[in-house]
mmCIF file of C-alpha atoms in Angstrom:
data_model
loop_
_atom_site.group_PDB
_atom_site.id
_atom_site.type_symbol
_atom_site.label_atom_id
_atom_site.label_comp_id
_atom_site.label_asym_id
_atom_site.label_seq_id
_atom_site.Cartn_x
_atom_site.Cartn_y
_atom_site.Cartn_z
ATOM 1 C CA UNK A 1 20.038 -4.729 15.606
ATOM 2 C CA UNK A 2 20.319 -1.894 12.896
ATOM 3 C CA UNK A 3 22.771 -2.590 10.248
ATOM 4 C CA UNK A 4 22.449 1.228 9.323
ATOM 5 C CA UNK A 5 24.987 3.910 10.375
ATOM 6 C CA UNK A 6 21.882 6.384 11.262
ATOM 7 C CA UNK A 7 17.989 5.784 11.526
ATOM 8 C CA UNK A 8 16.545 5.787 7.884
ATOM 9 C CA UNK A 9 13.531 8.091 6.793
ATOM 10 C CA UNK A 10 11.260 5.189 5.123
ATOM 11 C CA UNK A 11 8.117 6.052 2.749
ATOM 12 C CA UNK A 12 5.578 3.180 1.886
ATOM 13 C CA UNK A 13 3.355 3.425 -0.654
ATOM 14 C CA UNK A 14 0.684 1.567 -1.726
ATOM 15 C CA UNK A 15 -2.867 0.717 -0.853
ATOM 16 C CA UNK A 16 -5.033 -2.102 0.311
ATOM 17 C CA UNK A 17 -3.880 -5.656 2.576
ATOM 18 C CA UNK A 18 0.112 -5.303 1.053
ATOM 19 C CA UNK A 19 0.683 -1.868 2.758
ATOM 20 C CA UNK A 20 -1.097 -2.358 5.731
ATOM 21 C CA UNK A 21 0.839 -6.023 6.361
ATOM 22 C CA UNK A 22 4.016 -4.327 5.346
ATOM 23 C CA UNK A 23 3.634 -1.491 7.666
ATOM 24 C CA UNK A 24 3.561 -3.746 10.555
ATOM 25 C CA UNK A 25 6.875 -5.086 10.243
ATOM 26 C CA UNK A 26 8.491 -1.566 9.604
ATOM 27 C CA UNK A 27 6.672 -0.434 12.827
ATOM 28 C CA UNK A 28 9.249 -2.678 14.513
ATOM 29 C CA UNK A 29 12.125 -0.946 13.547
ATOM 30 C CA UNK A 30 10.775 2.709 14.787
ATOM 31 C CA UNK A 31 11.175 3.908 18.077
ATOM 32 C CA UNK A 32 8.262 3.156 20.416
ATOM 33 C CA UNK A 33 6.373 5.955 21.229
ATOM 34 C CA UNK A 34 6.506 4.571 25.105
ATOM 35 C CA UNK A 35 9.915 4.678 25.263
ATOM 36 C CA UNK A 36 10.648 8.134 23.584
ATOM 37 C CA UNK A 37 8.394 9.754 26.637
ATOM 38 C CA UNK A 38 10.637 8.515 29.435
ATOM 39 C CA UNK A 39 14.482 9.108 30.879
ATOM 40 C CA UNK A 40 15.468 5.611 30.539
ATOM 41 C CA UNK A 41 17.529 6.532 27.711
ATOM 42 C CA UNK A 42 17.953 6.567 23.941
ATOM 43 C CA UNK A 43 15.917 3.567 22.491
ATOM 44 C CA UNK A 44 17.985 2.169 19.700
ATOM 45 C CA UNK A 45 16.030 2.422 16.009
ATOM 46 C CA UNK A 46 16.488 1.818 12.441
ATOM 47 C CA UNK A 47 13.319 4.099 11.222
ATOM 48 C CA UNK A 48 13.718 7.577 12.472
ATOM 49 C CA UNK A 49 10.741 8.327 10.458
ATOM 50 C CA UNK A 50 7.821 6.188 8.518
ATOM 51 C CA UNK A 51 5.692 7.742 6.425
ATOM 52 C CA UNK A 52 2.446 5.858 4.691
ATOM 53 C CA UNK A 53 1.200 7.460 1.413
ATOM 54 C CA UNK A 54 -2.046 5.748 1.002
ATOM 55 C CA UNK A 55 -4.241 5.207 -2.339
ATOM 56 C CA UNK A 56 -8.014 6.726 -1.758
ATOM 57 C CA UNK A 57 -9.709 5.351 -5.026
ATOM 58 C CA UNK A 58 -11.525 2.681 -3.635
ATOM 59 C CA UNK A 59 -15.886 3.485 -3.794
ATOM 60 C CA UNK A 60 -16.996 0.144 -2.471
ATOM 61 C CA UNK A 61 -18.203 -1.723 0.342
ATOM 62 C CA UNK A 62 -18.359 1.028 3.560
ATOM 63 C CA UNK A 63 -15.784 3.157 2.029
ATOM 64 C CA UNK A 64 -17.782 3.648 -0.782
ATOM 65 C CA UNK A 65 -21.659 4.459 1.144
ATOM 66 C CA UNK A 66 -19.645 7.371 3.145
ATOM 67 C CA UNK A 67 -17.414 8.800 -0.351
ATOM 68 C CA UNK A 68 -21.634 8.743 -1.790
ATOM 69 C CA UNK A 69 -23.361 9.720 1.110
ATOM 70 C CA UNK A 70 -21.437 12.341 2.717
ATOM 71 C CA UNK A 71 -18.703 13.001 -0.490
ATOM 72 C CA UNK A 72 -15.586 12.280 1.622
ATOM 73 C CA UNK A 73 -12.771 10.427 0.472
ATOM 74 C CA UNK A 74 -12.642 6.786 0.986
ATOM 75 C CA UNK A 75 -11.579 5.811 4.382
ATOM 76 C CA UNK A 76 -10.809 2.089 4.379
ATOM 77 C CA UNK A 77 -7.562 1.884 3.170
ATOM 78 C CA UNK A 78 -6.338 4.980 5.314
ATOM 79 C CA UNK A 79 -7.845 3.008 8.668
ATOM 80 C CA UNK A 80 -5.991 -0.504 8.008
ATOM 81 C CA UNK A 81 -2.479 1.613 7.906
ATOM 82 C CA UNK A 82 -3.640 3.571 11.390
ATOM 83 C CA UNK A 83 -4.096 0.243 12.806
ATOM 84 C CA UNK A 84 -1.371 -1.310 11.170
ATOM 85 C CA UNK A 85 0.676 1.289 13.113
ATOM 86 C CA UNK A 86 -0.711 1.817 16.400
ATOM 87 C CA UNK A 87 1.635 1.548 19.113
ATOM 88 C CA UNK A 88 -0.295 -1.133 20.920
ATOM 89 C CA UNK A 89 -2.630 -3.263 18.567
ATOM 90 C CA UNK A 90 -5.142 -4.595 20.843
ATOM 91 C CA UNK A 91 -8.240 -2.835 22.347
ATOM 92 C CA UNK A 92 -8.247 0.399 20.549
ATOM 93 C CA UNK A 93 -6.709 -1.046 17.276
ATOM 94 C CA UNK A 94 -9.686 -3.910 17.223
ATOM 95 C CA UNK A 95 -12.295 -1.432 18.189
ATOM 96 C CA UNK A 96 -10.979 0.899 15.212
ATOM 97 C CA UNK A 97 -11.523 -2.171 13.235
ATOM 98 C CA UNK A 98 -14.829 -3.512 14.465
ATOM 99 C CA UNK A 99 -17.243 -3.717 11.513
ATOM 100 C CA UNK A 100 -21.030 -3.693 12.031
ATOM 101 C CA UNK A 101 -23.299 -6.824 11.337
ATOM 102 C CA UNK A 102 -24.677 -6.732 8.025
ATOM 103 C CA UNK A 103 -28.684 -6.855 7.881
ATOM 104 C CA UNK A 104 -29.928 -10.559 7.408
ATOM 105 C CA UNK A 105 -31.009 -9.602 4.434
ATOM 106 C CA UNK A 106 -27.924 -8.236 2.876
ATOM 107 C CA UNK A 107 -29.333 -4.493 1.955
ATOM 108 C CA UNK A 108 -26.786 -1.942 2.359
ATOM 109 C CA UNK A 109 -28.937 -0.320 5.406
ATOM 110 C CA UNK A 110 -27.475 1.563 8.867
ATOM 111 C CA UNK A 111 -24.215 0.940 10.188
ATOM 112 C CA UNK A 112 -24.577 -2.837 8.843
ATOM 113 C CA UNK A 113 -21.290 -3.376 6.699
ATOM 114 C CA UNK A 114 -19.830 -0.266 8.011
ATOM 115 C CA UNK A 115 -16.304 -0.438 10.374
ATOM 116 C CA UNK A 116 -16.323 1.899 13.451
ATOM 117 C CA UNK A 117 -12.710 3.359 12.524
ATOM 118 C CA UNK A 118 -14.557 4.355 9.357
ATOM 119 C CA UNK A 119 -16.978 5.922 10.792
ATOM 120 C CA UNK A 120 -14.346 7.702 13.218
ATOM 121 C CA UNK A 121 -12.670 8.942 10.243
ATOM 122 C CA UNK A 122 -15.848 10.278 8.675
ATOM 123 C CA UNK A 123 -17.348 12.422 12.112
ATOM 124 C CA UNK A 124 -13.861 13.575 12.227
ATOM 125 C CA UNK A 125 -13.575 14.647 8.152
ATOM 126 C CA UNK A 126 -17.004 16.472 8.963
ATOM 127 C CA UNK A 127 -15.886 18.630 12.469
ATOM 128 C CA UNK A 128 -12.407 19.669 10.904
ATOM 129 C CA UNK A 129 -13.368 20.174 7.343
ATOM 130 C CA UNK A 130 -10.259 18.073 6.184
ATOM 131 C CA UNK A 131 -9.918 14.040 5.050
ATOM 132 C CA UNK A 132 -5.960 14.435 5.481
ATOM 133 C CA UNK A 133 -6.279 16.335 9.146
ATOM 134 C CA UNK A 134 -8.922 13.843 10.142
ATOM 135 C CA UNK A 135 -6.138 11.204 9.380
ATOM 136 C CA UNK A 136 -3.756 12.784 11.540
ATOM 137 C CA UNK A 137 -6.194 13.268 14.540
ATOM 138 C CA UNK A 138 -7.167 9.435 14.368
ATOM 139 C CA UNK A 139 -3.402 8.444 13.893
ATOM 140 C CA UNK A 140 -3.002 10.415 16.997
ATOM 141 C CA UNK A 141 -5.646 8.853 18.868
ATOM 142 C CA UNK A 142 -4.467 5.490 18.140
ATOM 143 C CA UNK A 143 -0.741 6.023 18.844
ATOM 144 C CA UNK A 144 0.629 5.778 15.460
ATOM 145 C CA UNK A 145 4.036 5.151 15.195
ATOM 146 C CA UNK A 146 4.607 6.705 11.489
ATOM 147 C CA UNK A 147 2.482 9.287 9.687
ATOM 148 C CA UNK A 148 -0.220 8.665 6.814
ATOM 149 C CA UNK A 149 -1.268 10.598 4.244
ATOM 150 C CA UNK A 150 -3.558 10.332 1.720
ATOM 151 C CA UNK A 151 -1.838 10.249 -1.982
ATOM 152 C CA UNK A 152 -4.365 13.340 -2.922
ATOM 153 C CA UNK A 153 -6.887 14.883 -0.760
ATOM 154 C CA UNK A 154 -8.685 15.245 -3.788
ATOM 155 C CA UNK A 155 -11.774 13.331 -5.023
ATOM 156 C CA UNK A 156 -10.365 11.160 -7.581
ATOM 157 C CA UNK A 157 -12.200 8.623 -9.947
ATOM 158 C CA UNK A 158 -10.325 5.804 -12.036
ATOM 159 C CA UNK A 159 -11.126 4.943 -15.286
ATOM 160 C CA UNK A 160 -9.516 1.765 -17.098
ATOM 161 C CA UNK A 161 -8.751 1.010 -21.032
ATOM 162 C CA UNK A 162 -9.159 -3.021 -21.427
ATOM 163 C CA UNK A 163 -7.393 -5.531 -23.788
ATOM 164 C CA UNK A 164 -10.765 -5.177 -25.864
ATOM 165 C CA UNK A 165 -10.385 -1.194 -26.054
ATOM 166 C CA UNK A 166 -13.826 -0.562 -24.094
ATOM 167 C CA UNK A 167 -13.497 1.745 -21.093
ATOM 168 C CA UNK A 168 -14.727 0.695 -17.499
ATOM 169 C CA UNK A 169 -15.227 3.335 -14.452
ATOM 170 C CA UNK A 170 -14.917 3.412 -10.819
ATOM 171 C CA UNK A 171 -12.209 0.695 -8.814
ATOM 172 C CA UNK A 172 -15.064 -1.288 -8.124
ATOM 173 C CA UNK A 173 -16.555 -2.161 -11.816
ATOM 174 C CA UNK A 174 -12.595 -2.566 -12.841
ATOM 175 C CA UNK A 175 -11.990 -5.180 -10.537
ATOM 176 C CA UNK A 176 -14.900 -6.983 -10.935
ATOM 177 C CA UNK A 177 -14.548 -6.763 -14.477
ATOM 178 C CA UNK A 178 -13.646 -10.001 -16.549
ATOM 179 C CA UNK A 179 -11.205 -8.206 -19.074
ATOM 180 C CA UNK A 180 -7.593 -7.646 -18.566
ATOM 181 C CA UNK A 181 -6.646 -3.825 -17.806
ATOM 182 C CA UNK A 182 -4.465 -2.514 -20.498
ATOM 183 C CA UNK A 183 -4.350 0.990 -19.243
ATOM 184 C CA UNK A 184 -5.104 3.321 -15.748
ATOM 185 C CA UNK A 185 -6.270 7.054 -16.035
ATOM 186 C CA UNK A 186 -7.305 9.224 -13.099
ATOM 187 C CA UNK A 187 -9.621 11.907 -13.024
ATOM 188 C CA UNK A 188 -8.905 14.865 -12.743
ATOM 189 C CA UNK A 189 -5.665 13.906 -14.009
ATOM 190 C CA UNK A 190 -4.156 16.912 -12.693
ATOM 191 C CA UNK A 191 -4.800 15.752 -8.708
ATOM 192 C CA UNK A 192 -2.028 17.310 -6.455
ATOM 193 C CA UNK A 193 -0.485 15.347 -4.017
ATOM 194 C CA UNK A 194 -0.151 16.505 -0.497
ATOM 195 C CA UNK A 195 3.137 19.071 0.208
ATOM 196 C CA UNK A 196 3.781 16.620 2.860
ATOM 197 C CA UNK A 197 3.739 14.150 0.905
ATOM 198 C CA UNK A 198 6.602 15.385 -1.641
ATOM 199 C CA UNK A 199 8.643 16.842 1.278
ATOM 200 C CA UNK A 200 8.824 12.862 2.454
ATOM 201 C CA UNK A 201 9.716 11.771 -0.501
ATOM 202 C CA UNK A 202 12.172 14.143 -1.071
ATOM 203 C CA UNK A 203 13.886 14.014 2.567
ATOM 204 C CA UNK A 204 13.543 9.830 2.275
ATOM 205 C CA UNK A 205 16.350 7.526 2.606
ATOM 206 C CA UNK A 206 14.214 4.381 1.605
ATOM 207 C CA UNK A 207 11.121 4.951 -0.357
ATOM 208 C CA UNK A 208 9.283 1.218 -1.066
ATOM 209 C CA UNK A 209 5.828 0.536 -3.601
ATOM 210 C CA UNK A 210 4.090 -2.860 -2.824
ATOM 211 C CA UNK A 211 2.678 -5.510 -2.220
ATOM 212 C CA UNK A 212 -0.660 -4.728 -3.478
ATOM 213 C CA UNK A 213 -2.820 -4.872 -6.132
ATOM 214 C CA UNK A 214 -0.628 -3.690 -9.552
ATOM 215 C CA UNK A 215 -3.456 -1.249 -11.134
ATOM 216 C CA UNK A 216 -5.770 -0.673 -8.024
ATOM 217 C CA UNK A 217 -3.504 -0.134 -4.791
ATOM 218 C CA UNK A 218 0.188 0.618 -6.310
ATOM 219 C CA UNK A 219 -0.127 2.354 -10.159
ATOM 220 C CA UNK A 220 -2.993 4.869 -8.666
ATOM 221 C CA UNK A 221 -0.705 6.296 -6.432
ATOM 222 C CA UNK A 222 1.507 6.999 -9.012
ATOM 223 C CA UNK A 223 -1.050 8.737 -11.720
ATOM 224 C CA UNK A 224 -1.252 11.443 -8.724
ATOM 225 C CA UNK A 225 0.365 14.808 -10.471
ATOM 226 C CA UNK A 226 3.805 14.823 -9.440
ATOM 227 C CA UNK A 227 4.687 11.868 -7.312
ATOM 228 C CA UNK A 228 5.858 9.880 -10.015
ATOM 229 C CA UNK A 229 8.395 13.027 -10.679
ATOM 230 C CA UNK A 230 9.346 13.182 -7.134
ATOM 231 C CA UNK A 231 10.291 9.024 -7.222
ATOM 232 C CA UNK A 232 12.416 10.070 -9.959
ATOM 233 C CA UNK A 233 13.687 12.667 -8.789
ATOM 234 C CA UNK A 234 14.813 11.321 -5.310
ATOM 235 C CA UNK A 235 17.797 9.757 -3.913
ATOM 236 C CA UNK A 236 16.787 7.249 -2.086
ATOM 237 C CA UNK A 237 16.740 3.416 -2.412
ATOM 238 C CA UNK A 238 13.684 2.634 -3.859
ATOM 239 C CA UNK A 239 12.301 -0.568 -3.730
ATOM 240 C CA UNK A 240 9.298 -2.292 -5.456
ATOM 241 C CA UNK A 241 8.145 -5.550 -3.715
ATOM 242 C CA UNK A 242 6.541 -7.526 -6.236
ATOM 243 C CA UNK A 243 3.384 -9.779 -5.445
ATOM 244 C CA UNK A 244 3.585 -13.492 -4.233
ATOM 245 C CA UNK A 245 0.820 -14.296 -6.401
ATOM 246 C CA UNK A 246 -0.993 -12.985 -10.138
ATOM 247 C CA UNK A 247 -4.473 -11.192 -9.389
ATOM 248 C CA UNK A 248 -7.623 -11.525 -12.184
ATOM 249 C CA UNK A 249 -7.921 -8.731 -14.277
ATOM 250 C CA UNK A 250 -4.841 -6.553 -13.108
ATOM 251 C CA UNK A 251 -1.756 -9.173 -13.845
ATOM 252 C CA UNK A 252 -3.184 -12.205 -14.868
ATOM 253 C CA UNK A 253 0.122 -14.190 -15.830
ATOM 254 C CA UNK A 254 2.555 -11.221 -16.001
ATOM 255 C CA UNK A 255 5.848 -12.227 -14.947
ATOM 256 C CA UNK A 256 8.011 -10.312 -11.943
ATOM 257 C CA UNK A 257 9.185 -8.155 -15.175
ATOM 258 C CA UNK A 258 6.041 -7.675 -16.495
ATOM 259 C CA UNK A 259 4.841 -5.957 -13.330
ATOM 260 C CA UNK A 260 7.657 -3.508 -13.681
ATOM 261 C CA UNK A 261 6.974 -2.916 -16.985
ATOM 262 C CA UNK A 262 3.213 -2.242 -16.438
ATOM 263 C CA UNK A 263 4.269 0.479 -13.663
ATOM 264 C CA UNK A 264 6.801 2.194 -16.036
ATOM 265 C CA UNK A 265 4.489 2.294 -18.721
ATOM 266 C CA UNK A 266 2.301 4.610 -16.232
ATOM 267 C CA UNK A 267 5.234 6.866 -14.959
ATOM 268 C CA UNK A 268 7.365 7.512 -18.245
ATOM 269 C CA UNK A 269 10.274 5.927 -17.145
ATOM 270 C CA UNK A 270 12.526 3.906 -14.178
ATOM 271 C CA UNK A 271 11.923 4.390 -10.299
ATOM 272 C CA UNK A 272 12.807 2.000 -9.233
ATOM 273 C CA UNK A 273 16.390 0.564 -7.707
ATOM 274 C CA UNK A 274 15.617 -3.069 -6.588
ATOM 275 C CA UNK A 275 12.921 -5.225 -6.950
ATOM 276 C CA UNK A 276 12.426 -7.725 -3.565
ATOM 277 C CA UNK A 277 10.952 -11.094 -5.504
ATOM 278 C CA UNK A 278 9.954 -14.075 -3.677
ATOM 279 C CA UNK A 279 11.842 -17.546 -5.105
ATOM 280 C CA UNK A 280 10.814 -19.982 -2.336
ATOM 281 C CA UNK A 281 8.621 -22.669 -3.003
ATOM 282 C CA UNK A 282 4.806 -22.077 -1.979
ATOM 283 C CA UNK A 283 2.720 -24.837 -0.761
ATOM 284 C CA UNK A 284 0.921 -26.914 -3.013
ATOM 285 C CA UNK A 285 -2.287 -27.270 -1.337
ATOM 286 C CA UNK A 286 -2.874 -23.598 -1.246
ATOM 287 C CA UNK A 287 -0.939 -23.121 -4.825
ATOM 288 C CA UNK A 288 -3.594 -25.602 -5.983
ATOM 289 C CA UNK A 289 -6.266 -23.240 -3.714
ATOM 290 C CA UNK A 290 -5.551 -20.116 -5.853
ATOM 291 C CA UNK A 291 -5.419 -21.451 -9.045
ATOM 292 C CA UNK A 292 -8.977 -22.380 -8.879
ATOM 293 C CA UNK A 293 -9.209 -18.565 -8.701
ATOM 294 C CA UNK A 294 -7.199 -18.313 -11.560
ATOM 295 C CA UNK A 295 -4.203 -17.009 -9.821
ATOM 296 C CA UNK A 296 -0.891 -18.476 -10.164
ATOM 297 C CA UNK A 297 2.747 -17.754 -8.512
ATOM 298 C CA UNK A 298 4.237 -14.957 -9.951
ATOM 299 C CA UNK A 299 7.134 -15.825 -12.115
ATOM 300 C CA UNK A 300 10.790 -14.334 -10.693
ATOM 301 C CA UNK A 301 12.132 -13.638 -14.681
ATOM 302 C CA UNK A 302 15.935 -12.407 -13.130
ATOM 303 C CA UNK A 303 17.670 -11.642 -16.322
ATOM 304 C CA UNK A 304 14.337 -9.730 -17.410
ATOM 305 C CA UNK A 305 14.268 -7.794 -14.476
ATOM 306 C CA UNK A 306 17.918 -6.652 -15.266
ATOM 307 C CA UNK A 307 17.307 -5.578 -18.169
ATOM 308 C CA UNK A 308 15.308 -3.184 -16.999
ATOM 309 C CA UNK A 309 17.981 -1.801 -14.759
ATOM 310 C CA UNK A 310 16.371 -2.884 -11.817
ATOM 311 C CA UNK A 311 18.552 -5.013 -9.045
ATOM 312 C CA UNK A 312 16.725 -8.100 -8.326
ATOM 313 C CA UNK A 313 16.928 -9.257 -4.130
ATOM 314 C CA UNK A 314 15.220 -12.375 -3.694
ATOM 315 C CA UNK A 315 14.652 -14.716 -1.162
ATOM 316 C CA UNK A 316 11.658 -16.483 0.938
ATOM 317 C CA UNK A 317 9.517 -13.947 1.727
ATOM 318 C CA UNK A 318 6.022 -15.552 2.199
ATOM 319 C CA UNK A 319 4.088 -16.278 5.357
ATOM 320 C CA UNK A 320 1.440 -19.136 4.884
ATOM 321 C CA UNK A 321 -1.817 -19.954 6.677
ATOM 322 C CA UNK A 322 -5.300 -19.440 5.634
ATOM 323 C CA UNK A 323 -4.251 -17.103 3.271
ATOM 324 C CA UNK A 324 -0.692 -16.077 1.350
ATOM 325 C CA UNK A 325 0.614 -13.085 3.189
ATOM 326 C CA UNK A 326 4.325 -11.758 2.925
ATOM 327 C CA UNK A 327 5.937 -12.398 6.271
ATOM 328 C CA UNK A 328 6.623 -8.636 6.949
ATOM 329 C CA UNK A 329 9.176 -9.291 9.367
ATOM 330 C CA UNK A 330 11.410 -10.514 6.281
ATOM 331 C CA UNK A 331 10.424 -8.003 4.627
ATOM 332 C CA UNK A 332 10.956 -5.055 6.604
ATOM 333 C CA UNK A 333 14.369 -6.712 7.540
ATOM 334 C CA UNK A 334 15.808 -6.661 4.190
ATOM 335 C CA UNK A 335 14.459 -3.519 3.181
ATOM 336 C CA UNK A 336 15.860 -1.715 6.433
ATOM 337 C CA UNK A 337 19.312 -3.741 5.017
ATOM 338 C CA UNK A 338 18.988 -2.188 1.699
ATOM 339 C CA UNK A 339 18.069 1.516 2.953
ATOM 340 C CA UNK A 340 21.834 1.444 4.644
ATOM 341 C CA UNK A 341 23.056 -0.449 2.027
ATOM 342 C CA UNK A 342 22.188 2.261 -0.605
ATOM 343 C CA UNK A 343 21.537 2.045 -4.261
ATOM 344 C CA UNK A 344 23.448 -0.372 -6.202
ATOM 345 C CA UNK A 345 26.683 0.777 -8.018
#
């Protein structure tokens, strides 16, 4: 049941696994595209629109061999949040995701390493012309229930400043990179965002960043020229979710806090309203798992995150297995609690 007095207009942003998993639980709370095509009635909803505004700096593994080969943007990031939202994620949704055997020998050769929904994306970028109209035909193919769009459907490059002062370039040679990113810069830093984009924003009721990767999937989407202006400027409840866990190079023991900081150091100033935090205990065998990677639970600092002028909402938001996901159900149920709640007084 909604606890909202009319559907919400919802934009995610963000990038990678985080806005892909979070996407699935918001898909929920949208009407199914099913039901809207028959007289059976008004289906009841909480989203009355969902709108994905997805990073496209990413130029490696498949997504980087098609941005080289045939200079399109990167498509990997864009296909998880199709799938993510398809209206029925089985046959067409695992097809879209089907990735090509790699060669024995590991070369980089063929379709090895590539997925098909890539390579959907790319014929489509090369009949129409358009990365951010190819995105809209596959979204259409697949049944999405939300729209995507790029966060510039320009060919962007990132560039980091590290704790030592050397520069690195390209996503791929920052992550890998042993150093601790000080500072993000985009090139060209004047990269519009798409009109669609802003008009989201600026129609939104709940606008969320997160999870994701702090430099790579959530602070690149906010270098584009103008977004970060539009977040301001908007009167919506916006919502960061912070990690469950630090990551390497890009918040390697920054606190809950910390993260906020980082972000407002790359946008001039607060966007944010509330900051969802997980506080629930995470199992120690995988806790113990991750540090080995050198990744450790990311501290909830409260009274820091106040200070800031950010509301903290905590609360046990983490699905184990395997991995540490967020259990986007939880998620997408709080923040569909805090869109009709509003901003705090």
């Amino acid at each position: 049941m909604c606890s909202t007095e009319r559907p919400l207009r919802v934009v995610a942003i963000g990038g990678g696994t985080g806005l892909s998993t979070l996407l699935r639980g918001l898909k929920h709370f949208t009407k199914p595209l099913a039901a809207a095509a028959t007289d059976t009635g008004p289906t009841p909803a909480c989203i009355a629109q969902l709108t994905a505004v997805v990073t496209v700096t990413d130029d490696g593994g498949s997504s980087g061999r098609l941005r080289r080969d045939l200079r399109m943007l990167p498509p990997g990031d864009v296909r998880n949040c199709i799938a993510a939202l398809s209206e029925d994620e089985s046959l067409l949704s695992h097809l879209f995701q089907f990735r090509f055997p790699e060669a024995e020998d590991g070369q980089e050769t063929g379709l090895g390493g590539h997925s098909f929904g890539n390579l959907f994306l790319a014929a489509l970028t090369h009949i129409t012309g358009d990365f951010s109209q190819a995105v809209q035909m596959s979204s259409q193919v697949l049944a999405a229930r939300g729209q995507i769009f790029p966060a510039t459907n320009t060919d962007v490059h990132l560039s980091a400043v590290m704790n030592d002062g050397t520069i690195v370039e390209g996503e791929t040679n920052i992550t890998a990179s042993q150093k601790t990113i000080r500072e993000l810069h985009m090139r060209p830093a004047d990269a519009p965002p798409m009109p669609q984009t802003l008009r989201a924003i600026a129609e939104a009721d709940l606008i969320t960043l997160g999870p994701g990767s702090l430099y790579t999937s959530l602070i690149t989407n906010l270098l584009v020229h103008g977004i970060p202006e539009a977040l301001a400027a908007s009167r919506a409840t916006r919502v960061y979710i912070c990690n469950l866990m630090t990551q390497a190079n890009e918040s390697l023991g920054l606190t809950a806090s910390q993260h906020l900081s980082r972000i407002q150091d790359h946008t001039g100033g607060r966007i944010f309203d509330y900051a969802l935090i997980n506080d629930a205990p995470l199992s120690p065998d995988l806790v113990e798992r991750y540090a080995r990677e050198g990744q450790t639970p990311i501290l909830p600092d409260l009274e820091a995150v106040r200070a800031l002028n950010v509301t903290p909402i905590t609360g046990n938001f983490v699905r184990e297995g395997q991995v540490l996901r967020h259990d986007y159900d939880r998620l997408a149920e709080t923040l569909i609690d805090l869109g009709g709640r509003g901003r705090p007084r």
